[in-house]
PDB file of C-alpha atoms in Angstrom:
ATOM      1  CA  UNK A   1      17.592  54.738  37.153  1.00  0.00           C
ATOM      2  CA  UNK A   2      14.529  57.142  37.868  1.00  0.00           C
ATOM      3  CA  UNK A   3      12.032  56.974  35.282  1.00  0.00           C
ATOM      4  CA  UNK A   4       9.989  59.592  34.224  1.00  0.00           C
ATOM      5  CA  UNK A   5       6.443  59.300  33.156  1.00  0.00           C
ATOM      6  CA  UNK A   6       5.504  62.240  30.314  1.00  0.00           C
ATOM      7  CA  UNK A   7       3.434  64.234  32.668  1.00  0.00           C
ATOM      8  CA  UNK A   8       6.121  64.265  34.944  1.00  0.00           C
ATOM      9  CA  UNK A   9       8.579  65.735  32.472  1.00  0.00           C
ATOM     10  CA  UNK A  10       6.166  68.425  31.136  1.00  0.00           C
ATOM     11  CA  UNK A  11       5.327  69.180  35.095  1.00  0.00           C
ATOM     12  CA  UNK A  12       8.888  69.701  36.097  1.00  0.00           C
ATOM     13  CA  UNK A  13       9.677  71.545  33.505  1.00  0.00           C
ATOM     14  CA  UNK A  14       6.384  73.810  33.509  1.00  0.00           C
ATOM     15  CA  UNK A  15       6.809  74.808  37.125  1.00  0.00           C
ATOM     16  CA  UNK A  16      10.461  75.682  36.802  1.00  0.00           C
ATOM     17  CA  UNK A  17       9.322  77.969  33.342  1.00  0.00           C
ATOM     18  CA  UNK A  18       6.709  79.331  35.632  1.00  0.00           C
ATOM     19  CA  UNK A  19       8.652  80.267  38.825  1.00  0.00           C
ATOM     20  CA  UNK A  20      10.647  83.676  39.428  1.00  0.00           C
ATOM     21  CA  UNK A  21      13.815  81.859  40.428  1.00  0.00           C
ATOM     22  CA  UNK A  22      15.202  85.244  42.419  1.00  0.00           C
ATOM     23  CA  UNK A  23      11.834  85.627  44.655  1.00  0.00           C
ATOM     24  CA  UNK A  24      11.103  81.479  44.729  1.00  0.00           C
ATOM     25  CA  UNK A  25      14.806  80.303  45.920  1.00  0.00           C
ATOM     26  CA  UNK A  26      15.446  83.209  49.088  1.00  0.00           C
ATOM     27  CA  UNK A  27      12.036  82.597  49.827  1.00  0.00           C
ATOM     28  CA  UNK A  28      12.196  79.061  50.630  1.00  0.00           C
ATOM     29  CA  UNK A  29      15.912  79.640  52.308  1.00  0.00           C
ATOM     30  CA  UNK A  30      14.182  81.785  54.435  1.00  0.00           C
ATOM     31  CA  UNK A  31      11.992  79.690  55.448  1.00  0.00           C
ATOM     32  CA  UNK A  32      13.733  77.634  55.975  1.00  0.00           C
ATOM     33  CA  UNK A  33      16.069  79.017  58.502  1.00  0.00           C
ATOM     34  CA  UNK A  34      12.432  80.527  60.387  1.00  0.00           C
ATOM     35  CA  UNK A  35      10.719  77.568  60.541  1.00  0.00           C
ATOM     36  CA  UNK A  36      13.605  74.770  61.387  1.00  0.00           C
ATOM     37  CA  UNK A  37      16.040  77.146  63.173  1.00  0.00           C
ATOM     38  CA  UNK A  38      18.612  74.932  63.735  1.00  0.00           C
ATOM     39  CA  UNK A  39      19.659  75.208  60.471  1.00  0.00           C
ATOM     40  CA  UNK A  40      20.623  78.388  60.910  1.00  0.00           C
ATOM     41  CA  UNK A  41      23.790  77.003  62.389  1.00  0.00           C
ATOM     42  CA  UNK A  42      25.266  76.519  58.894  1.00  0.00           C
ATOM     43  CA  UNK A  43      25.373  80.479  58.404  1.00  0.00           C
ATOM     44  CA  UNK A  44      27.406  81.906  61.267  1.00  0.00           C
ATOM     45  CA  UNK A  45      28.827  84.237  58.607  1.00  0.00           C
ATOM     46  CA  UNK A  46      25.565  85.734  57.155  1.00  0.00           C
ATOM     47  CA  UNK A  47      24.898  88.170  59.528  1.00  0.00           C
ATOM     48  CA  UNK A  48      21.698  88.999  61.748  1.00  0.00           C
ATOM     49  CA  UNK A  49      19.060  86.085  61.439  1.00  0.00           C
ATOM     50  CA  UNK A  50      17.817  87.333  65.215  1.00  0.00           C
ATOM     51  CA  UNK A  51      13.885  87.112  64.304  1.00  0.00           C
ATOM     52  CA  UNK A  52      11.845  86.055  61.352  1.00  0.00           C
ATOM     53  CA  UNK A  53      11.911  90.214  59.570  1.00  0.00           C
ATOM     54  CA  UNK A  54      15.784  90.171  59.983  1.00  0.00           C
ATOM     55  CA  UNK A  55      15.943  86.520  58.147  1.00  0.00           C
ATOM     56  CA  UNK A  56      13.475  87.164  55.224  1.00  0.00           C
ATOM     57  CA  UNK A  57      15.401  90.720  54.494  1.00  0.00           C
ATOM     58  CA  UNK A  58      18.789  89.552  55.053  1.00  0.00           C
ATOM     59  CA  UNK A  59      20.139  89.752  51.601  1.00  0.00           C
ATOM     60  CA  UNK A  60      23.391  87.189  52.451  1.00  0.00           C
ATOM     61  CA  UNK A  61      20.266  84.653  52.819  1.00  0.00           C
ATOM     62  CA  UNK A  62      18.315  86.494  49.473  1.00  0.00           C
ATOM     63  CA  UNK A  63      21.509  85.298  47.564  1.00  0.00           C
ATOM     64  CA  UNK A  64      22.071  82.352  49.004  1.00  0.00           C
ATOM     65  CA  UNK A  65      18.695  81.229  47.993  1.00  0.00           C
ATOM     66  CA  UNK A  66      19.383  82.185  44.431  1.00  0.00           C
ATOM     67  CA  UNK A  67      22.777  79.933  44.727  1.00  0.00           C
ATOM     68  CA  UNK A  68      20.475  76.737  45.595  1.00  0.00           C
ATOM     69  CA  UNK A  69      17.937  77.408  43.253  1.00  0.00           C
ATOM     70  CA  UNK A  70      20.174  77.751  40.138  1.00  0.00           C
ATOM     71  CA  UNK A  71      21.960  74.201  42.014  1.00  0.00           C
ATOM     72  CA  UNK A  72      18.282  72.655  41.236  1.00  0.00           C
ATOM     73  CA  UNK A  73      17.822  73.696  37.823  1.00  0.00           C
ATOM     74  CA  UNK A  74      20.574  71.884  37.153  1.00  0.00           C
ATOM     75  CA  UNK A  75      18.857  68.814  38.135  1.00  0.00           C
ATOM     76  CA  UNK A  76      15.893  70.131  36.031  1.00  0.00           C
ATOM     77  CA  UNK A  77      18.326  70.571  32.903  1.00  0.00           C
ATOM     78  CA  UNK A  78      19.527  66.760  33.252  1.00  0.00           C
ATOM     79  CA  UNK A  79      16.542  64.615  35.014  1.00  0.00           C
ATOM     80  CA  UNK A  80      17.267  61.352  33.829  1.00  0.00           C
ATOM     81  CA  UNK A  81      20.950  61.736  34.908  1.00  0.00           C
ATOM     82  CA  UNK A  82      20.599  63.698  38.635  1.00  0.00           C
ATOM     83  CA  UNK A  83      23.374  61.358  40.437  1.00  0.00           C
ATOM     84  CA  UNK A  84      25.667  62.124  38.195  1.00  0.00           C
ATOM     85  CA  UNK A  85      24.853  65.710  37.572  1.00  0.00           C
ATOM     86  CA  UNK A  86      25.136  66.594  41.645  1.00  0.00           C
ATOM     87  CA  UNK A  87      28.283  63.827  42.145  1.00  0.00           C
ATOM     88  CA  UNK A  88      30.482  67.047  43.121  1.00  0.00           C
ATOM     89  CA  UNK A  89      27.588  68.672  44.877  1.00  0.00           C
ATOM     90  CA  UNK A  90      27.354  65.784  47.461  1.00  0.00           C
ATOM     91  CA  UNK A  91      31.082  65.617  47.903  1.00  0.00           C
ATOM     92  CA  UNK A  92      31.177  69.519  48.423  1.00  0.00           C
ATOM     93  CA  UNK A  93      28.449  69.223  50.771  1.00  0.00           C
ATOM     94  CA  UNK A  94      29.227  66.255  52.655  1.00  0.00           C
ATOM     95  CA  UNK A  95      33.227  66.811  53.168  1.00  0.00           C
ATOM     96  CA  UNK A  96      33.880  70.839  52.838  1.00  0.00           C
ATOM     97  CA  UNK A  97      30.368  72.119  53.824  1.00  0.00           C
ATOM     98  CA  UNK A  98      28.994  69.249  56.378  1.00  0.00           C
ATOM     99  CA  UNK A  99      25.767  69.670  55.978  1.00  0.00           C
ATOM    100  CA  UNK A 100      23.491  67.126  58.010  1.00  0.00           C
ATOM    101  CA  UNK A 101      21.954  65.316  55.113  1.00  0.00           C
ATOM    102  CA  UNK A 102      18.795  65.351  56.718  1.00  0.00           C
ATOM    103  CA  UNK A 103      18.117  69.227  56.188  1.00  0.00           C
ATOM    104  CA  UNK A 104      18.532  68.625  52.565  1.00  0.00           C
ATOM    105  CA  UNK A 105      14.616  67.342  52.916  1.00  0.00           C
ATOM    106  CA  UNK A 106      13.674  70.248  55.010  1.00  0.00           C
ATOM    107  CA  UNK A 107      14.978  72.499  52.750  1.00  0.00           C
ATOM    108  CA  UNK A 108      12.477  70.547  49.963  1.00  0.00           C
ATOM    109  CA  UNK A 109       9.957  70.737  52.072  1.00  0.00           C
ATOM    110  CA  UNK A 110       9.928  74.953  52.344  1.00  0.00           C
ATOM    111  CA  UNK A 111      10.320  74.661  48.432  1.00  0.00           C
ATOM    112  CA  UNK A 112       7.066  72.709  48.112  1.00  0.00           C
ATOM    113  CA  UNK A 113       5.663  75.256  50.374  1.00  0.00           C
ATOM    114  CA  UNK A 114       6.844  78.200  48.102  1.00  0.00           C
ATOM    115  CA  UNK A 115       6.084  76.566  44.967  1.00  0.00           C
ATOM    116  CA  UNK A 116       2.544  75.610  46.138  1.00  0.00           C
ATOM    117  CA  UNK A 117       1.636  79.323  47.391  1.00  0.00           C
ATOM    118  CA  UNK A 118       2.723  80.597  44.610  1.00  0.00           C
ATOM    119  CA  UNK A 119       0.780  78.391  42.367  1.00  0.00           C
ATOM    120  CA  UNK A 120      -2.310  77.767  44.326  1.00  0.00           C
ATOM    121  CA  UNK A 121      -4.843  76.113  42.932  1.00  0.00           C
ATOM    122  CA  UNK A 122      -2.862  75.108  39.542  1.00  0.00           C
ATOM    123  CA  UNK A 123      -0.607  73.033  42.515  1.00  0.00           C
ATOM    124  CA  UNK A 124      -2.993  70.271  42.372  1.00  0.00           C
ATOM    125  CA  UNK A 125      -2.559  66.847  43.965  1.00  0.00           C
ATOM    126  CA  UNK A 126      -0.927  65.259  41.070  1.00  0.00           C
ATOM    127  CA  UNK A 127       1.349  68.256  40.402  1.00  0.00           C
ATOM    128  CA  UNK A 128       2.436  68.125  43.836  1.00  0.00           C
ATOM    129  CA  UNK A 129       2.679  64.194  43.321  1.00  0.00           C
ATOM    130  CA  UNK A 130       5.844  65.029  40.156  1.00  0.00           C
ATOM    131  CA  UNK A 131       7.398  68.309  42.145  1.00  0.00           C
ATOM    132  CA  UNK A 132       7.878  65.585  45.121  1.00  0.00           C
ATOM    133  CA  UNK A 133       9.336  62.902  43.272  1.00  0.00           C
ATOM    134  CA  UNK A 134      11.750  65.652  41.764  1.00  0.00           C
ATOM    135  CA  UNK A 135      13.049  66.482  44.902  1.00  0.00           C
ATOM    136  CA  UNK A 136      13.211  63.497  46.462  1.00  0.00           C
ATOM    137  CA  UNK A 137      15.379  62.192  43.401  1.00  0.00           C
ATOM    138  CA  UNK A 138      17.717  65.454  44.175  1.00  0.00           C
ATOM    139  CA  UNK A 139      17.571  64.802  47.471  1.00  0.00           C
ATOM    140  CA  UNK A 140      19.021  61.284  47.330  1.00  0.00           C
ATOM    141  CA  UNK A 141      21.511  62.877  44.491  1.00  0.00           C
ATOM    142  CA  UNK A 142      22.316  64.863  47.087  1.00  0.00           C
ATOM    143  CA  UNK A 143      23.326  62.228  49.963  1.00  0.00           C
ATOM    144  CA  UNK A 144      24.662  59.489  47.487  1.00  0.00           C
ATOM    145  CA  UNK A 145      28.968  60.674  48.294  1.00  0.00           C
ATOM    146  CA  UNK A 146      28.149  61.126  52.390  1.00  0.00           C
ATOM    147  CA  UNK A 147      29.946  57.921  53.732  1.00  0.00           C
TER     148      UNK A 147
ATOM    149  CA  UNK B   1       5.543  71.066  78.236  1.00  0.00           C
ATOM    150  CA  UNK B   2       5.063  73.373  74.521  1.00  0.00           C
ATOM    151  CA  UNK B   3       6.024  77.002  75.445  1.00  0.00           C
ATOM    152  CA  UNK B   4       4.060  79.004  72.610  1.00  0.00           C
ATOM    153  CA  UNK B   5       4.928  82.293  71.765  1.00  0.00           C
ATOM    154  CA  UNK B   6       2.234  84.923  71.997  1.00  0.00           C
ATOM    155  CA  UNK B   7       2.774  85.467  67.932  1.00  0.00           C
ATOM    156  CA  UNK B   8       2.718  81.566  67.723  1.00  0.00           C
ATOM    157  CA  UNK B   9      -0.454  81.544  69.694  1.00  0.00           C
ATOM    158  CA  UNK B  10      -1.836  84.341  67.648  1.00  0.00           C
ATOM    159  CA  UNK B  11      -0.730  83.139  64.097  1.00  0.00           C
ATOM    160  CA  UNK B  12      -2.108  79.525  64.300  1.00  0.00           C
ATOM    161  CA  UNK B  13      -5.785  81.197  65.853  1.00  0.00           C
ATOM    162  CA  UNK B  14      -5.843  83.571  62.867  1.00  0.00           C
ATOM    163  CA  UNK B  15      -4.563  80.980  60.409  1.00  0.00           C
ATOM    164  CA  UNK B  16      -7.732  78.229  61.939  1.00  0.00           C
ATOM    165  CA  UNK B  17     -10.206  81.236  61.762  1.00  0.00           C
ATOM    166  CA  UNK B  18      -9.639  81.144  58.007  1.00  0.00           C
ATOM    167  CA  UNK B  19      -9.280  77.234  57.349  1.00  0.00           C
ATOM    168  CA  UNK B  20     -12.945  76.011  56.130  1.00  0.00           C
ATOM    169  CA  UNK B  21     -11.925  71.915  57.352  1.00  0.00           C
ATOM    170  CA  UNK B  22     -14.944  70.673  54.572  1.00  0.00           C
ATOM    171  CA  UNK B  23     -12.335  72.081  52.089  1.00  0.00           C
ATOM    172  CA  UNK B  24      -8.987  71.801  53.155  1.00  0.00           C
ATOM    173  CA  UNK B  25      -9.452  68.326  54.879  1.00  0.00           C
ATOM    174  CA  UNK B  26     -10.995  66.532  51.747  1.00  0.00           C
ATOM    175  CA  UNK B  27      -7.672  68.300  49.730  1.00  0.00           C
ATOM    176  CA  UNK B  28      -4.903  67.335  52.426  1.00  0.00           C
ATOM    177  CA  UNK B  29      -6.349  63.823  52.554  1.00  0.00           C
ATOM    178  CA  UNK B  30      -6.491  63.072  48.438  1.00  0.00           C
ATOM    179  CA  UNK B  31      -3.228  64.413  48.480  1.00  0.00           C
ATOM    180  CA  UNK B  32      -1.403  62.123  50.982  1.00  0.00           C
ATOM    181  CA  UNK B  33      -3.337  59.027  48.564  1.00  0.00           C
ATOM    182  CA  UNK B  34      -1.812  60.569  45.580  1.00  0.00           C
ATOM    183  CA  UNK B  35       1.632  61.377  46.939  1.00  0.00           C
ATOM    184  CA  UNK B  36       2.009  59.008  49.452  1.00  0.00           C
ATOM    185  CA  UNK B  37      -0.071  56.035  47.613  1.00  0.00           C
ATOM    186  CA  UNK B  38       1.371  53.661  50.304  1.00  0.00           C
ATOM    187  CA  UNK B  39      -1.048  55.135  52.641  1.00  0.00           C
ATOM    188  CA  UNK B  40      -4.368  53.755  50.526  1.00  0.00           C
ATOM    189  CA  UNK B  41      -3.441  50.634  52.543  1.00  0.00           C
ATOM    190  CA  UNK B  42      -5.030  52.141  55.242  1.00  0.00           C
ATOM    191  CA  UNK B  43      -8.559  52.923  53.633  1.00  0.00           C
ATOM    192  CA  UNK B  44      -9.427  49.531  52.085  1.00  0.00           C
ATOM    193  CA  UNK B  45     -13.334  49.743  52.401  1.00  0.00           C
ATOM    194  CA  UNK B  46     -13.386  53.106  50.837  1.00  0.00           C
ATOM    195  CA  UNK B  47     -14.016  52.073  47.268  1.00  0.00           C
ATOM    196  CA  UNK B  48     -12.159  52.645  44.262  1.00  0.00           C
ATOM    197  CA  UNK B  49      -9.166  54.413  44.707  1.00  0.00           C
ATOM    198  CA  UNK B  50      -7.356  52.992  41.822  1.00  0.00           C
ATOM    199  CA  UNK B  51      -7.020  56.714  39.782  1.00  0.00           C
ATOM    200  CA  UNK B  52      -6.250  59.988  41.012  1.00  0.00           C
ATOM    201  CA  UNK B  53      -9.700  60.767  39.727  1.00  0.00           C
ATOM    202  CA  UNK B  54     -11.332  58.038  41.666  1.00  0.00           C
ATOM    203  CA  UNK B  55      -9.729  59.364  44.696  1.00  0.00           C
ATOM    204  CA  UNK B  56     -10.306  63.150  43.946  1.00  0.00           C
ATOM    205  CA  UNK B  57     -13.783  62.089  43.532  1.00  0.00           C
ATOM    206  CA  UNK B  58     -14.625  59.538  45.857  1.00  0.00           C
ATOM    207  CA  UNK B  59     -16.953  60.843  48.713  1.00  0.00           C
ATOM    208  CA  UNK B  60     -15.762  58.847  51.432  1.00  0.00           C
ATOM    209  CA  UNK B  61     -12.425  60.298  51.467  1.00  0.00           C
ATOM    210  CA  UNK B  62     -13.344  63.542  51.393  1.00  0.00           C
ATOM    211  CA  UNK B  63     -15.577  62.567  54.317  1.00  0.00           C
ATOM    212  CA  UNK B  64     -12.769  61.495  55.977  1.00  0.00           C
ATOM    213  CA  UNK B  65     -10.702  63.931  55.298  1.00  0.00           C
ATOM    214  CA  UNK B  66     -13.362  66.567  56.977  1.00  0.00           C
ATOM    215  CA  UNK B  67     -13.191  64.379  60.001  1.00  0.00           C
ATOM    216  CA  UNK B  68     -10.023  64.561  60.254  1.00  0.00           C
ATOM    217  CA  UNK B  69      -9.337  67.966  59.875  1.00  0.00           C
ATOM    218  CA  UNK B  70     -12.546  68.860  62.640  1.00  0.00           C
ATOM    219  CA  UNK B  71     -10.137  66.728  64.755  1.00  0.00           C
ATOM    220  CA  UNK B  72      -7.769  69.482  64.777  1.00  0.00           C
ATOM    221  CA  UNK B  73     -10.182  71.959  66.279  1.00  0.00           C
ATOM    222  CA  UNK B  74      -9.808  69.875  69.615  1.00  0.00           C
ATOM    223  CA  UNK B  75      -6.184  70.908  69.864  1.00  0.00           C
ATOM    224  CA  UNK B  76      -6.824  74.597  68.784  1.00  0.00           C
ATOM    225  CA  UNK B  77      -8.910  74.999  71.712  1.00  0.00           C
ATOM    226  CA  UNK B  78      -6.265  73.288  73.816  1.00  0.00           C
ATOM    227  CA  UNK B  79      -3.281  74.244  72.903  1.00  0.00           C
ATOM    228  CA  UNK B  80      -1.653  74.004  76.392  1.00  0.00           C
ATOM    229  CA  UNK B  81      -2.598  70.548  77.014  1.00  0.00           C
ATOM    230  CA  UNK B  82      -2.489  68.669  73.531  1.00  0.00           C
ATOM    231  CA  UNK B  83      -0.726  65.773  74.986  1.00  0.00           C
ATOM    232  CA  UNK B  84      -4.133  64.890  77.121  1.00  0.00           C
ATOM    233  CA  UNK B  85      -6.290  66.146  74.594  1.00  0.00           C
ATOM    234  CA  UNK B  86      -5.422  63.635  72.260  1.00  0.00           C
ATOM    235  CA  UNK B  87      -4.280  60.540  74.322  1.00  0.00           C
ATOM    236  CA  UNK B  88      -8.091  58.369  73.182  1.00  0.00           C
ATOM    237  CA  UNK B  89      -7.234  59.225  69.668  1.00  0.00           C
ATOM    238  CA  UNK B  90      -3.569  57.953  69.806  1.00  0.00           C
ATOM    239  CA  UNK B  91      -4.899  54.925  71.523  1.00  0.00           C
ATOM    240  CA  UNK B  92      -7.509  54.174  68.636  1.00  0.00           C
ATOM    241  CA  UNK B  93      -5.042  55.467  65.812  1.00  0.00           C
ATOM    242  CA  UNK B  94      -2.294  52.653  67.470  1.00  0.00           C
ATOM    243  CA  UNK B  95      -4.562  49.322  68.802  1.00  0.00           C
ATOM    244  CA  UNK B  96      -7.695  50.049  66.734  1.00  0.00           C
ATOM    245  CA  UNK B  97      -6.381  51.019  63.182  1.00  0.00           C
ATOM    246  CA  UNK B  98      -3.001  50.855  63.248  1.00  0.00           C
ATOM    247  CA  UNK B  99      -1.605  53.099  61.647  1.00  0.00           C
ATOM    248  CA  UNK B 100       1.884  53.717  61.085  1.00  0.00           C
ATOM    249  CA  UNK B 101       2.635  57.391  62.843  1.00  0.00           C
ATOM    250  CA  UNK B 102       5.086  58.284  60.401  1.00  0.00           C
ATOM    251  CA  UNK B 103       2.129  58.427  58.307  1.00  0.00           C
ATOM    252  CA  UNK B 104       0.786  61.428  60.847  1.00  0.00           C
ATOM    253  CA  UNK B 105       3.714  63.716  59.859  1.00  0.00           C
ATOM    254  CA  UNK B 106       3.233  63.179  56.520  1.00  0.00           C
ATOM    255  CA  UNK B 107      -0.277  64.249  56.523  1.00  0.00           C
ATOM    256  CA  UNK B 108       0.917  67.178  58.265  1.00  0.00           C
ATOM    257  CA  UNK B 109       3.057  68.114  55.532  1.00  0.00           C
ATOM    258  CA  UNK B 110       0.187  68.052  52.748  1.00  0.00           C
ATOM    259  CA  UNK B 111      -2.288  69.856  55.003  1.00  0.00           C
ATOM    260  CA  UNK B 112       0.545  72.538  55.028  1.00  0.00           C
ATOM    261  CA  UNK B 113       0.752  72.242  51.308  1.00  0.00           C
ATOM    262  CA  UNK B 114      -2.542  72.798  50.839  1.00  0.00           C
ATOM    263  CA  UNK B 115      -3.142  75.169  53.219  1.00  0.00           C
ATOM    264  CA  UNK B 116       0.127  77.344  51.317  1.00  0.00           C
ATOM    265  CA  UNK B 117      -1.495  76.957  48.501  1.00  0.00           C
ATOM    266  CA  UNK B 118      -5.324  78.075  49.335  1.00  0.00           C
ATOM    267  CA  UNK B 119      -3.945  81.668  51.230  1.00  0.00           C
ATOM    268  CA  UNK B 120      -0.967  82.259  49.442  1.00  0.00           C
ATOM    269  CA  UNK B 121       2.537  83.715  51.058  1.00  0.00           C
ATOM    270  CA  UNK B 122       1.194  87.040  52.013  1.00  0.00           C
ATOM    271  CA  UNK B 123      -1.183  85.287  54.606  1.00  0.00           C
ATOM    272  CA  UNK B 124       0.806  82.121  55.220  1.00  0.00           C
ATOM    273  CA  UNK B 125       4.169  84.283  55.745  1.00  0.00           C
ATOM    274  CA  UNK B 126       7.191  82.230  56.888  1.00  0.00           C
ATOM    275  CA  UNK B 127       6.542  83.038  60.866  1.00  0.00           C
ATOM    276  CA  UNK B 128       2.880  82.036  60.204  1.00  0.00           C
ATOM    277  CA  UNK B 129       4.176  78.876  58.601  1.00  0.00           C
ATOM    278  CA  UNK B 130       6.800  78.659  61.633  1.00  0.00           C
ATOM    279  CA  UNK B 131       3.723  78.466  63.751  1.00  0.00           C
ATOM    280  CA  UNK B 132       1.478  76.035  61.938  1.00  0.00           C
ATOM    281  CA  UNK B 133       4.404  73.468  61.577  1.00  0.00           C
ATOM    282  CA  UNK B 134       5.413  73.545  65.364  1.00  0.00           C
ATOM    283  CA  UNK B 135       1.442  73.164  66.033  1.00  0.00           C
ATOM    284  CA  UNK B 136       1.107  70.482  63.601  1.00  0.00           C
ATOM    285  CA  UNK B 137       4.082  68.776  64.910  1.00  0.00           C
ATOM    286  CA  UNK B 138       3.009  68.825  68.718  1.00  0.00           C
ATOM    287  CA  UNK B 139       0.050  67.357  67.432  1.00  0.00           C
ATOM    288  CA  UNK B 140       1.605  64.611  65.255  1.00  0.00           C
ATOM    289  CA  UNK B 141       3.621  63.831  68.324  1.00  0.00           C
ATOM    290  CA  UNK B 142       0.489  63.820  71.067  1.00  0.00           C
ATOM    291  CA  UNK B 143      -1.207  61.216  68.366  1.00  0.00           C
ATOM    292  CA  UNK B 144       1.677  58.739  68.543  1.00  0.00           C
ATOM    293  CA  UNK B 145       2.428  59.137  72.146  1.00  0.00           C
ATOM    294  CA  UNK B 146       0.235  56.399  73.376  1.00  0.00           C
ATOM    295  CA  UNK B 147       2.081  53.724  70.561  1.00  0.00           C
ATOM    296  CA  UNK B 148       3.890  50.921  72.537  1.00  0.00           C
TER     297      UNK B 148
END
């Protein structure tokens, strides 16, 4: 089971009090789908993501991104019990949605971005340090059901 | 070869114009120790690395880190021809210090951390950060090309 130190608790917890959840989650969709755009491949159905303006304004993506983030803060309601917690996630993902695994880090990787330009210079090495773990443990979460 | 874009081109200019290395190198490089604390293996005679304060503070990683963020100034300047530009240094990185180069794309990533968090995401907009990822990984991939 993960453990948590203290610091990482407080951390999680204080970025996810901190963040706007409806600019933080299409934000890192969007970027997502701009800066690995294969992964646009998942979203036949969400209309025009021809260029980098028609992505970020596209408001399919906008609440899409709110879908995922409120799908993390699950995770950040039940950290020391994130397998569990996204069981049905994986299994939705991996058999109705097949979703390449894979992207699930990308996608953690345009949070991080998001998070850390929106927090600057309060993102500081060993915030970064607990935010990573976090997502790596939802990551895995994530993957566990994939065969 | 890379095709870049005339925005690409354009975005990753601007973004090195504003990038001051003797700050952004020492913070990408204590971050990969902190995040990534496998990678200390690699910096044994730096000195005491045993806290995140002894790393935030010790001077020869921040040395380091400038060195290795001036390093990137060589492929700025040749963008079309990174590949050659960097084939010494992925010699030296593979038979001299041999370093793992997964360890490359992972620096990449906290340099682009740190770099999102210095300029914030009206400067470092998603096309911008669609430009400095695609540089960084050309890069990452020019410095393990020479690996056997």
């Amino acid at each position: 089971m993960v453990k948590w130190t203290d610091f990482e608790r407080a951390t999680i917890q204080d970025i996810f009090s901190k963040i706007d959840y409806d600019i933080v989650g299409p934000a890192a969709f969007a970027r997502c789908l701009v800066v690995y755009p294969w992964t646009q491949r998942y979203f036949g159905r969400f209309g025009n993501l021809y260029n980098a303006a028609a992505i970020t304004s596209n408001p399919k993506v906008a609440a899409h991104g709110k879908v995922v983030l409120a799908g993390l803060e699950r995770a950040v309601q039940n950290m020391d019990n994130i397998k569990q917690t996204y069981a049905e996630l994986s299994v939705l993902h991996s058999e109705k949605l097949q979703v390449d695994p894979d992207n699930f880090k990308l996608l953690a990787d345009c949070l991080t971005i998001v998070v850390a330009s929106q927090l600057g210079k309060n993102f500081t090495a060993e915030v970064h340090a607990a935010f990573q773990k976090f997502l790596a443990v939802a990551v895995s979460a994530l993957r566990k059901q994939y065969y | 070869m890379v095709e870049w874009t005339d925005a690409e081109r354009s975005a990753i200019t601007a973004l090195w114009g504003k990038i001051d290395v003797g700050e952004i190198g020492p913070q990408a490089l204590t971050r990969l120790l902190i995040v990534y604390p496998w990678t200390q293996r690699h910096f044994g005679t730096f000195g005491n690395l045993s806290t995140n304060a002894a790393i935030l503070g010790n001077p020869k990683v921040a040395q380091h880190g400038k060195t290795v963020m001036a390093g990137l100034e060589n492929a700025v300047k040749n963008m079309d021809n990174i590949k050659n530009a960097y084939a010494k240094l992925s010699v030296m990185h593979s038979e001299k210090l041999h370093v793992d180069p997964d360890n490359f794309r992972t620096l990449a990533e906290c340099i682009s951390v740190v770099v999102a968090a210095k300029f914030g995401p009206s400067v470092f907009t998603p096309g911008f950060q669609e430009a400095w990822q695609k540089f960084l990984a050309v890069v990452v991939s020019a410095l393990g090309r020479q690996y056997h």
